[in-house]
Coordinates of C-alpha atoms in Angstrom, one line a residue:
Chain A
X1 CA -25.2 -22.2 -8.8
X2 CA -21.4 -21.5 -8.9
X3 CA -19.2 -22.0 -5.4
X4 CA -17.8 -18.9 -4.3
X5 CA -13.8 -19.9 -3.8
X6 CA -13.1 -20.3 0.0
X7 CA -10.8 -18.2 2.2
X8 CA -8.6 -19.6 4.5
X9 CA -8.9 -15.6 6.4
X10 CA -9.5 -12.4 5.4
X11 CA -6.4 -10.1 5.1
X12 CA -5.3 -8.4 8.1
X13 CA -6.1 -4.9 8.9
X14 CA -4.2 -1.7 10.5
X15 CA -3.4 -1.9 14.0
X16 CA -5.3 1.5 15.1
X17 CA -2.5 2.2 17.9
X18 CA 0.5 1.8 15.8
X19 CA 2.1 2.7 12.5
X20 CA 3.5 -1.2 11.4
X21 CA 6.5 -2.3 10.5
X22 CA 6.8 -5.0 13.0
X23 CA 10.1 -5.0 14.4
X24 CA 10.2 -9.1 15.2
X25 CA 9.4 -9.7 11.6
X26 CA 11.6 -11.9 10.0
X27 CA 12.7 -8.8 7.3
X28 CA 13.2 -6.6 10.1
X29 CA 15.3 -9.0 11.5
X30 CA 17.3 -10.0 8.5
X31 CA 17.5 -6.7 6.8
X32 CA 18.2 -4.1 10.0
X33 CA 21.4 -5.6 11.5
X34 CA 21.9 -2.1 13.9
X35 CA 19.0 -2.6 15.6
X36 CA 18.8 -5.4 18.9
X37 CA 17.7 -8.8 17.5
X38 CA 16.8 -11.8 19.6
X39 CA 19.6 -14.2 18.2
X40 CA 23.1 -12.7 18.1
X41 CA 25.8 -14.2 15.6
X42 CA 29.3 -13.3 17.0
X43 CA 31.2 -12.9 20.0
X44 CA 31.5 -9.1 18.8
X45 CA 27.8 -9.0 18.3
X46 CA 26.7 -9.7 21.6
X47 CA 29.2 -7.1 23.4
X48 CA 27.5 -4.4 21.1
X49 CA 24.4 -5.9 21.6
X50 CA 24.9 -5.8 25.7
X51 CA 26.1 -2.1 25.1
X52 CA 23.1 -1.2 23.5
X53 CA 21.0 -2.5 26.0
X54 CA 22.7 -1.2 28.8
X55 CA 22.5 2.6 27.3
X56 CA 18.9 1.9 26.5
X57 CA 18.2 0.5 30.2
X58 CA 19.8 3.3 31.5
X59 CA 17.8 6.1 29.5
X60 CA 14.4 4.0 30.5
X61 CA 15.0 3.8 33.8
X62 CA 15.6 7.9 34.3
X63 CA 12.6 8.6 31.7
X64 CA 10.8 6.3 34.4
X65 CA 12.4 8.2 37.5
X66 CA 11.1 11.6 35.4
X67 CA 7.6 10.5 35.7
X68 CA 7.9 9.4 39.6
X69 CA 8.8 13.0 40.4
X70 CA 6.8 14.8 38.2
X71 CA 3.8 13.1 40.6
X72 CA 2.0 16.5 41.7
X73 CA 4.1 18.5 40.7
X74 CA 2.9 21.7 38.3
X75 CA 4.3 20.6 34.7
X76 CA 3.8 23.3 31.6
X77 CA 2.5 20.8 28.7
X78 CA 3.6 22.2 25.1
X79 CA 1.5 21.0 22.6
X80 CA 0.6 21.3 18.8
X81 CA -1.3 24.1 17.4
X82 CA 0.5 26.1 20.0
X83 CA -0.9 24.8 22.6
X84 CA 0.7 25.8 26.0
X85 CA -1.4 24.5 29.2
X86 CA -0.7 24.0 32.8
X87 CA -1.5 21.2 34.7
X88 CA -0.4 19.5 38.2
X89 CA 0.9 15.5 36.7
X90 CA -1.3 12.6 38.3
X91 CA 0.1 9.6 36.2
X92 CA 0.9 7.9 33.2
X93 CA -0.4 4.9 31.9
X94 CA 1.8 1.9 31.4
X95 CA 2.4 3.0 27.4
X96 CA 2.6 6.5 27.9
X97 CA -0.3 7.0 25.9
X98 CA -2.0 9.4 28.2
X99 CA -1.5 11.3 31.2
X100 CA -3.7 11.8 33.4
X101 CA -3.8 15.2 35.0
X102 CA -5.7 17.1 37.8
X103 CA -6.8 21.4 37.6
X104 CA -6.0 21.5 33.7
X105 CA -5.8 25.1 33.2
X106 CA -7.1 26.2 30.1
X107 CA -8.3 28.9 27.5
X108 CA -12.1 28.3 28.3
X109 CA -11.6 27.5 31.8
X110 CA -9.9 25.0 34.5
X111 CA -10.7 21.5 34.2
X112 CA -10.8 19.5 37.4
X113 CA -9.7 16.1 35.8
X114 CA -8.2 15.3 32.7
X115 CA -6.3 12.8 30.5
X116 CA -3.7 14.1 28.0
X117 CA -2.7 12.0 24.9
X118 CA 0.8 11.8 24.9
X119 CA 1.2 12.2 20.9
X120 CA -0.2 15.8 21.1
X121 CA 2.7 16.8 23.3
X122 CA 5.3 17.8 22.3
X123 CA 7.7 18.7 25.3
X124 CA 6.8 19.2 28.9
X125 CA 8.8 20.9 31.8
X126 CA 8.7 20.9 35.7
X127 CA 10.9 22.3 38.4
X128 CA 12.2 19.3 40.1
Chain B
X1 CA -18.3 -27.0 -11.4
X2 CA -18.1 -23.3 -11.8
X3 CA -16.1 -21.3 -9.4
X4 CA -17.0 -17.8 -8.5
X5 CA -14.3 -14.7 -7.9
X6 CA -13.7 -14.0 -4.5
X7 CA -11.7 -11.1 -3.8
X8 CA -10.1 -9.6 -1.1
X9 CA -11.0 -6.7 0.5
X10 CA -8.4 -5.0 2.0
X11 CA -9.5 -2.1 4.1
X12 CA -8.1 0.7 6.4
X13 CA -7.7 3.5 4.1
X14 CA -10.2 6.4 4.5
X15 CA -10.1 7.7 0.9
X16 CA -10.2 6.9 -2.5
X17 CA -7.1 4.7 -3.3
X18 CA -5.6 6.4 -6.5
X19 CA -2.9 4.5 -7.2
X20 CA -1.0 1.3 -6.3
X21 CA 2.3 -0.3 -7.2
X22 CA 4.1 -4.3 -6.8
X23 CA 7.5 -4.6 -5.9
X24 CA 9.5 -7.3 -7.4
X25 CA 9.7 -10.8 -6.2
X26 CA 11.9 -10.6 -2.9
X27 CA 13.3 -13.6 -0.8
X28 CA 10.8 -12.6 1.6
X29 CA 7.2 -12.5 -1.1
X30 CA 6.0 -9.4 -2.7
X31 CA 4.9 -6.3 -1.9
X32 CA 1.9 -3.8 -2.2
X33 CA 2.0 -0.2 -1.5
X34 CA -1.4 2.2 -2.2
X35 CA -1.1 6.0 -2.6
X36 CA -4.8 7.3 -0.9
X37 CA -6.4 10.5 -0.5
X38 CA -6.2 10.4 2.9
X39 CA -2.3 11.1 3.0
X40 CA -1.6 7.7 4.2
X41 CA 0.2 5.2 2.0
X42 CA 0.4 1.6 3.1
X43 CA 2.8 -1.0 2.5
X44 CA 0.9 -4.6 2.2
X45 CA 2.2 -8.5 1.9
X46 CA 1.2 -8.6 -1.5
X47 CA 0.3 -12.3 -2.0
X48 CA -2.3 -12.1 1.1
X49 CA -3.2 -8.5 1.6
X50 CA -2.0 -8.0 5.2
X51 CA -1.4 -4.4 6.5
X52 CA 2.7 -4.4 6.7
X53 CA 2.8 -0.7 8.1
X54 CA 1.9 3.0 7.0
X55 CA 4.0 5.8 6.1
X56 CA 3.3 8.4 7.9
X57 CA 4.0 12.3 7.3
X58 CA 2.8 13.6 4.3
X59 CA 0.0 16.5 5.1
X60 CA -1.6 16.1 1.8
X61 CA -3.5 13.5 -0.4
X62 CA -0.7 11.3 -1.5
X63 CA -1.4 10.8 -5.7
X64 CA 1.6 8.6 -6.5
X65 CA 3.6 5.3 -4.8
X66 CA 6.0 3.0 -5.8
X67 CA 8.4 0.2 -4.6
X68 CA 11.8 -0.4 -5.5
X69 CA 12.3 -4.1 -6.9
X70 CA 13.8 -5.5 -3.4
X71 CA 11.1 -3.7 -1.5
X72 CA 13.5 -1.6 0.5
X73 CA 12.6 1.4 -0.2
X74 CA 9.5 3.3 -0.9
X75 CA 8.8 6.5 -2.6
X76 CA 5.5 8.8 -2.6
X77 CA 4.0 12.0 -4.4
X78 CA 1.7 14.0 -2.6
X79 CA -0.7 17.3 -2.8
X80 CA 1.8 18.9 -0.2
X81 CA 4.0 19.6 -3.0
X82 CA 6.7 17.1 -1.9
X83 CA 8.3 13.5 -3.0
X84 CA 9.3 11.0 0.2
X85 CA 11.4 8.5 0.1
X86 CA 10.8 5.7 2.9
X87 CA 12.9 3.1 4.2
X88 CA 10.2 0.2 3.4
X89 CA 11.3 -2.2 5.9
X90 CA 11.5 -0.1 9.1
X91 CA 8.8 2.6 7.7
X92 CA 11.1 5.5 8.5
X93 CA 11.3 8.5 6.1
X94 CA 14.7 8.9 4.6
X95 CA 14.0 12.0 2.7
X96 CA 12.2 15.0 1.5
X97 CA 12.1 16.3 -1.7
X98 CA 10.7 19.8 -2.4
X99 CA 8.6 20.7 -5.6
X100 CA 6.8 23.9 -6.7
X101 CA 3.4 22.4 -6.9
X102 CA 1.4 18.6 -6.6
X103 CA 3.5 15.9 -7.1
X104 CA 1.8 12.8 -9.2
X105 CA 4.1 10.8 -10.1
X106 CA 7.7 8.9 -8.6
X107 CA 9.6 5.5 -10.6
X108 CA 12.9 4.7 -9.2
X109 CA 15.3 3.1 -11.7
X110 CA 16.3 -0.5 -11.7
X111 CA 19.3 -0.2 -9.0
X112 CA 17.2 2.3 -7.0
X113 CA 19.9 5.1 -7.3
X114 CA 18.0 7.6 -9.1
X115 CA 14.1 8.6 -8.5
X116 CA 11.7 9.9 -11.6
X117 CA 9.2 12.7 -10.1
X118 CA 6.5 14.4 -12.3
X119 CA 3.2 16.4 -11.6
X120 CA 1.6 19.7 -11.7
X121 CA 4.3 22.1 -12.5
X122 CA 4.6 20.2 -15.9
X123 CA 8.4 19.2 -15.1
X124 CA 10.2 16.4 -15.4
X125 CA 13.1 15.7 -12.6
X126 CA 15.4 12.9 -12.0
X127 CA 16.9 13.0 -8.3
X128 CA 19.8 11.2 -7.6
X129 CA 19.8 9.0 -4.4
X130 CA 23.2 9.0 -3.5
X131 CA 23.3 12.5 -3.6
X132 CA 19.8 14.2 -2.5
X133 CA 21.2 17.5 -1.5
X134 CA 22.3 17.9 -5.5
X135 CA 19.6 19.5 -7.9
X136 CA 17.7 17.3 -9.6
X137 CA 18.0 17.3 -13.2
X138 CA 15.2 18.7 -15.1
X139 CA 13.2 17.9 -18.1
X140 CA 10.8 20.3 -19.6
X141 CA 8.5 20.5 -22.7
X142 CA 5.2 19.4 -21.2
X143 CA 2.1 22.6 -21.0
X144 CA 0.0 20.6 -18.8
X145 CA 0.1 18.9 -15.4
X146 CA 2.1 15.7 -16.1
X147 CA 0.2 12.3 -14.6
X148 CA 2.8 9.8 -14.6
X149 CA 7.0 9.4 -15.3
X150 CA 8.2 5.8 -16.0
X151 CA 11.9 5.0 -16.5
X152 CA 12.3 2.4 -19.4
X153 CA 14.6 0.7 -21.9
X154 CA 17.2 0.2 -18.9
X155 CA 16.4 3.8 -17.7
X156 CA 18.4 5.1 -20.5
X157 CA 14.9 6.6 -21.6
X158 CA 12.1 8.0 -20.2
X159 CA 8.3 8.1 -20.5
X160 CA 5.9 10.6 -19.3
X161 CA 1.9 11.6 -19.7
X162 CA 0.9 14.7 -19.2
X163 CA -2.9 16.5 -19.4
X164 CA -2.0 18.2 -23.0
X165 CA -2.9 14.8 -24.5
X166 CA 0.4 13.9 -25.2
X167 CA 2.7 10.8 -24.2
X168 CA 6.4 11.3 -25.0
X169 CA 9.5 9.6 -25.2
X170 CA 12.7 11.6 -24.1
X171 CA 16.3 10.6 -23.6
X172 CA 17.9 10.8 -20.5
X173 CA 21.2 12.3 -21.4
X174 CA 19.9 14.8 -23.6
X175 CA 16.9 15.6 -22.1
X176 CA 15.6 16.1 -25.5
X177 CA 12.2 14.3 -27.1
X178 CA 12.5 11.6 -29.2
X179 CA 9.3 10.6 -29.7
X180 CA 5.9 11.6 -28.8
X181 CA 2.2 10.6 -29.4
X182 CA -0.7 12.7 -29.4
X183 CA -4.4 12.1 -28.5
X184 CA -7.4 13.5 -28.9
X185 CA -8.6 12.9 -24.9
X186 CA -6.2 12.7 -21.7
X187 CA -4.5 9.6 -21.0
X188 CA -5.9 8.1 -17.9
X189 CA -2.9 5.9 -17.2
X190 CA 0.3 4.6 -18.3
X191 CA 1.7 0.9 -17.7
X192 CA 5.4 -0.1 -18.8
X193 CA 6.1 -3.6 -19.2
X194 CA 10.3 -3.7 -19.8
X195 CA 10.0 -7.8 -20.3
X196 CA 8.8 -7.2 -24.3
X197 CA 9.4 -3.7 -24.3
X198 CA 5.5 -3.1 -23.8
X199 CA 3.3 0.3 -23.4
X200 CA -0.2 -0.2 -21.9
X201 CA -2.0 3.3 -22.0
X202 CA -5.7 3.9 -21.4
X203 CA -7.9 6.9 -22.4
X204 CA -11.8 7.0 -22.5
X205 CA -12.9 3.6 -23.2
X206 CA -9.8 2.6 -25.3
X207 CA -6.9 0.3 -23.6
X208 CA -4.0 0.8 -26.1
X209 CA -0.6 -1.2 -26.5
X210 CA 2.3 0.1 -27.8
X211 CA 5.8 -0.8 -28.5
X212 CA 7.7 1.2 -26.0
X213 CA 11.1 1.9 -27.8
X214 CA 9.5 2.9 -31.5
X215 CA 5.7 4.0 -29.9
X216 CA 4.3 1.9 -33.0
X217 CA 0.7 1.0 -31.9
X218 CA 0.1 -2.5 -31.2
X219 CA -3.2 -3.0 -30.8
X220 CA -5.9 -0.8 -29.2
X221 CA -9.0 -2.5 -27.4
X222 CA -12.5 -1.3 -26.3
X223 CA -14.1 -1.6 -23.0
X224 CA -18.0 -1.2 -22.3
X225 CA -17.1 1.8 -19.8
X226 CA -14.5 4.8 -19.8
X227 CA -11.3 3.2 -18.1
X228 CA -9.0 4.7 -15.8
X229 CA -6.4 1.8 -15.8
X230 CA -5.2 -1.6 -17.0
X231 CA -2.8 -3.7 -16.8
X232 CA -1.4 -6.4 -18.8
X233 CA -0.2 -10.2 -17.6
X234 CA 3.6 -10.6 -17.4
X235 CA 2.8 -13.7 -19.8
X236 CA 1.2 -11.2 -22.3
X237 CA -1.9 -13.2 -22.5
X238 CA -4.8 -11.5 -20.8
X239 CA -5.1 -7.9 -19.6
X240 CA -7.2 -6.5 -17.1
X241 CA -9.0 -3.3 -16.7
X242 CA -11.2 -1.2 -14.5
X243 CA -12.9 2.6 -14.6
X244 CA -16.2 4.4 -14.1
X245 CA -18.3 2.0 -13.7
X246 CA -17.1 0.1 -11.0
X247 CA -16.7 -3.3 -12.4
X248 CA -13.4 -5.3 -13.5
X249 CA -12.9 -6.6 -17.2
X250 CA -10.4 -9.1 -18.0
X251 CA -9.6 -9.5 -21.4
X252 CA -7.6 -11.9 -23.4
X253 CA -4.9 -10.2 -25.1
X254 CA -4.4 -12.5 -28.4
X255 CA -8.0 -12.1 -29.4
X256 CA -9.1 -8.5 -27.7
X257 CA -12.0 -10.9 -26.4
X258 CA -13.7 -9.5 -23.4
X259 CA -13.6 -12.7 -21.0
X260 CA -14.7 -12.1 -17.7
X261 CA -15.8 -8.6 -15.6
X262 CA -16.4 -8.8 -12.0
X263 CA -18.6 -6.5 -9.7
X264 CA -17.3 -5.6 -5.5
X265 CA -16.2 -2.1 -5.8
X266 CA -18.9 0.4 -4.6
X267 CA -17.1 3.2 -6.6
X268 CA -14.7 3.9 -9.7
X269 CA -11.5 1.9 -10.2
X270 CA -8.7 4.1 -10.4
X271 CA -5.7 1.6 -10.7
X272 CA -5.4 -2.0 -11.3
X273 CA -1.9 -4.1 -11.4
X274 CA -1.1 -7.6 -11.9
X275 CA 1.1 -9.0 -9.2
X276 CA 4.9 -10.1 -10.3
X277 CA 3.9 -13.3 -10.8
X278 CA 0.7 -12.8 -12.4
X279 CA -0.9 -15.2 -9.9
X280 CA -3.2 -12.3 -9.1
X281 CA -4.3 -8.1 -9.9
X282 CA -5.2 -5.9 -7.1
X283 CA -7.4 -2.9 -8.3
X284 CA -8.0 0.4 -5.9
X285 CA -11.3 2.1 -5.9
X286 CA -13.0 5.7 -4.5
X287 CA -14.9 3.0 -2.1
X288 CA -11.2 3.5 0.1
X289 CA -10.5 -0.3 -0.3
X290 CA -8.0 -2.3 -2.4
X291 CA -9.5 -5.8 -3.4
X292 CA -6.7 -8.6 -4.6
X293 CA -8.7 -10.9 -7.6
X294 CA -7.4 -14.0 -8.6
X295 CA -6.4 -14.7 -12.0
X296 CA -7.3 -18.6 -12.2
X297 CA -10.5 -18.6 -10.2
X298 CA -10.6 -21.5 -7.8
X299 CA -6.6 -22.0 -7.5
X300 CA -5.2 -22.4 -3.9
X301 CA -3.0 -19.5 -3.8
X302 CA -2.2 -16.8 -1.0
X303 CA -5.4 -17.0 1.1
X304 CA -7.6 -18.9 -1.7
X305 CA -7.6 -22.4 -1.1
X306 CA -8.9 -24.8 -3.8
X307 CA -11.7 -27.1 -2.4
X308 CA -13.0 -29.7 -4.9
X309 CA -16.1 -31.7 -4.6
X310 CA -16.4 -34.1 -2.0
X311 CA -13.9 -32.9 0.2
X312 CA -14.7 -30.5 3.1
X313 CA -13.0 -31.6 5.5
X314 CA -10.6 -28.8 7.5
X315 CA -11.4 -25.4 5.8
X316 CA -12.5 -24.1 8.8
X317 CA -11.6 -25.1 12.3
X318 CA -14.1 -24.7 14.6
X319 CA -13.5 -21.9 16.4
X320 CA -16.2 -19.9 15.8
X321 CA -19.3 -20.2 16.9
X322 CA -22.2 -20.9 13.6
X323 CA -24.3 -18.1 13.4
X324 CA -26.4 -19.0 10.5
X325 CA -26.0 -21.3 7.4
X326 CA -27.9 -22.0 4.5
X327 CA -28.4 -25.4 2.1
X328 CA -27.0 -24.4 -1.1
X329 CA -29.1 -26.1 -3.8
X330 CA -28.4 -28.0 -6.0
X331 CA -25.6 -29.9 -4.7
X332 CA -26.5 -29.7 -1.2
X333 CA -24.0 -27.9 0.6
X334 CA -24.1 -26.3 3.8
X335 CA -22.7 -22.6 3.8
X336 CA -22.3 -21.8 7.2
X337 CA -21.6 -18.2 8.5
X338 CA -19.2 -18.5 11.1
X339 CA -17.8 -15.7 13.7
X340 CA -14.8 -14.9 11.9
X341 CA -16.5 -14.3 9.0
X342 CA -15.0 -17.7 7.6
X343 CA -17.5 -18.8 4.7
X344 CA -17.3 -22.3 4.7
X345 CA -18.5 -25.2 3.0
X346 CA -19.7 -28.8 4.7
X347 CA -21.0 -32.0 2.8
X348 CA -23.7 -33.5 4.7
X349 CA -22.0 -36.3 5.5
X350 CA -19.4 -34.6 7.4
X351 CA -21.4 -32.3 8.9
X352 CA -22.5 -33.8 12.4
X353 CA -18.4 -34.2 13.5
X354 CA -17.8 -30.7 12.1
X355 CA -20.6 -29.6 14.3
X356 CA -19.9 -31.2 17.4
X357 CA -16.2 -29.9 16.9
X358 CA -17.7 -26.2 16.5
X359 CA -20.8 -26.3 19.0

């Protein structure tokens, strides 16, 4: 009988959450200079780099501050397919993959509880 | 000791793969990318297989992909009617380019700056790059659906196939024909080879070399089944081929001998491509999977390691929990089915520390 060659693994699959292109891979790293990388080279560098971050600290914290006072409040979700749904905002999970959302109001009816995936949205208002 | 082919399965698309294309060799490996029916192209390390990312945003089957040389950038032609053009290393698409029907085919030239797109509105187009808004220059003269565009001798020339059984040879200045070749049955797929100015083109069971610049035939080979698509070693001394009915061939090129064929796809080939550095072919099938085949069974390469006889000692390390095994007869090995799917071999001898370790 012949011996079947061994693997040392088999090749890695898709992540099901995410599209790739691994940010912290050494290519990233090396060939996308605009974006933040761990190790900064120059004096210069690191004053962008500290720019950057602040702006994007900044933006996070008010997108976070958005979702702390959207907390029962009555927030028109507009979706694809022209999908337009109101709901009153429970919470997000710590991705923003989902929100969950209480007295869905729908085509075929109101729905007590439900959880909205955040990719199917695609812009939601509230009166603050 | 004979050693058996074990290929890789790569899986995670949900279609038939229909076409697949290496980059160059980059400081950083080489690189897969494999056009699918399910719209979905992915990029993969192409030494091992791993998923790198997918490109998303075509809303049809996506018929055609290719790599520039350096891996930077990606372009793809899909049922939606358009061409994309991706930014490889951060998966972003860069641009859009409109066509009047299915696009099936996209080559970029040597320094990346211009983009060769063919398909069902029996045009040829060149975009340039550095200047996408700009019309695309045309090339017309095909009366069927063309299947593939290549650039070649230094993209001052180009190649295309095209359902009216033709594959012709036009200048990119003029626009005009310079040569063409005629067949009695569609050509299933083209292959162009600029080391040695090579043409690999397969229709019904026939693999056929030709000289690209003069379209003098070569040689022409037959397979046992009809093929859809073969490629040939950058060494120029085997060539391998797959098609309807499921299985590999590789041939040796100096003697036309058939020397090996492999079964693992559970449905027609529809491309198969030798890596850069020949170490390996990866062929995509209707099963949705690409498989990665090595081309000197038993060499440590990529994820393949070499074992010889006698020594067993760390090929797999105990993490998994042994699920089955089996004594392999005649030289006694044990083949032990492990959790993570790690086949691995043990000589008796070595087998009570390697179980301790794992139990």
């Amino acid at each position: 009988m012949s011996t079947l060659v061994t693997l040392l693994r088999l090749p890695r699959g898709p992540d099901p959450n995410g599209r790739g292109f691994d940010p912290n891979s050494t290519r990233f790293v090396a060939l996308c200079p605009t974006t933040i990388s761990a190790s900064t080279e120059t004096w210069t560098d690191s004053v962008e780099v500290g720019e950057e971050q602040r702006a994007r600290s900044a933006l996070r914290e008010s997108f976070l501050r958005t979702l702390i006072a959207m907390t029962n409040k009555q927030v028109q979700f507009h979706m694809y397919e022209r999908v337009e749904v109101e709901a009153r905002f429970g919470a997000s999970d710590i991705d923003v993959l989902n929100f969950q959302v209480s007295e869905l109001q729908t085509p075929i009816g109101v729905q007590k509880e439900a959880l909205l995936r955040c990719q199917d949205v695609i812009s939601y208002s509230f009166d603050l | 000791m004979a050693m058996r082919q074990t290929p890789l399965t790569c899986s995670g698309h949900t279609r038939p793969v229909v076409d697949l294309a290496f980059s160059g060799i980059t400081p950083y490996g080489y690189f897969l990318i494999s056009a699918c029916k399910d719209g979905k192209p992915m990029l993969r390390q192409g030494d091992t297989g791993d998923w790198i990312g997918t490109f998303l945003g075509h809303k049809g089957a996506v018929w055609g992909a290719t790599l520039n040389n350096e891996a930077t950038k990606a372009a793809t032609a899909a049922a939606d009617f358009t061409a994309k053009v991706w930014d490889a290393v951060t998966g972003d698409e860069v641009l859009t380019l409109a066509h009047k029907h299915i696009v099936k085919s996209v080559n970029f030239t040597q320094d990346s700056s211009c983009l060769l797109t063919g398909g069902n509105d029996k045009i040829i187009r060149i975009y340039d790059l550095n200047k996408p808004e700009a019309e695309p220059q045309e090339i017309t003269g095909h009366t069927s659906a063309i299947k593939k565009a290549l650039w070649c001798n230094n993209d001052t020339q180009i190649l295309s196939a095209a359902d009216d059984k033709t594959v012709r040879l036009w200048d990119r200045n003029s626009t005009e024909v310079v040569k063409q070749l005629s067949f009695d049955m569609s050509v299933s797929s083209m292959e162009y080879i600029p080391d040695g100015e090579v043409l690999v083109i397969t229709y019904g069971k026939t693999i056929a070399f030709y000289n690209a610049l003069s379209l003098d035939m070569i040689k022409t080979v037959d397979a046992p089944a009809s093929i859809h698509s073969a490629s040939l070693h950058p060494d120029k001394d085997f060539f391998v081929a797959g098609g309807d009915d499921f299985k590999l061939y590789k041939f040796d090129y100096g003697t036309k001998e058939e020397l090996e064929s492999y079964k693992g796809h559970f449905g027609p080939v529809h491309c198969v491509r030798f890596s850069p550095d020949g170490e390996l072919y990866a062929s995509g099938s209707e099963d949705g999977t690409l498989r990665l085949w090595q081309t000197a069974v038993g060499k440590t390469y990529g994820l393949w390691k070499c074992v010889l006889p006698g020594e067993f000692s760390s090929i797999w390390h105990g993490i998994g929990k042994v699920l089955t095994g089996a004594w392999f007869p005649p030289d006694v090995m044990l083949g032990i089915h492990a959790k993570e799917f790690n086949l691995g071999f043990i000589s008796p001898e070595n087998l009570v520390s390697h179980v301790l370790r794992v139990l």
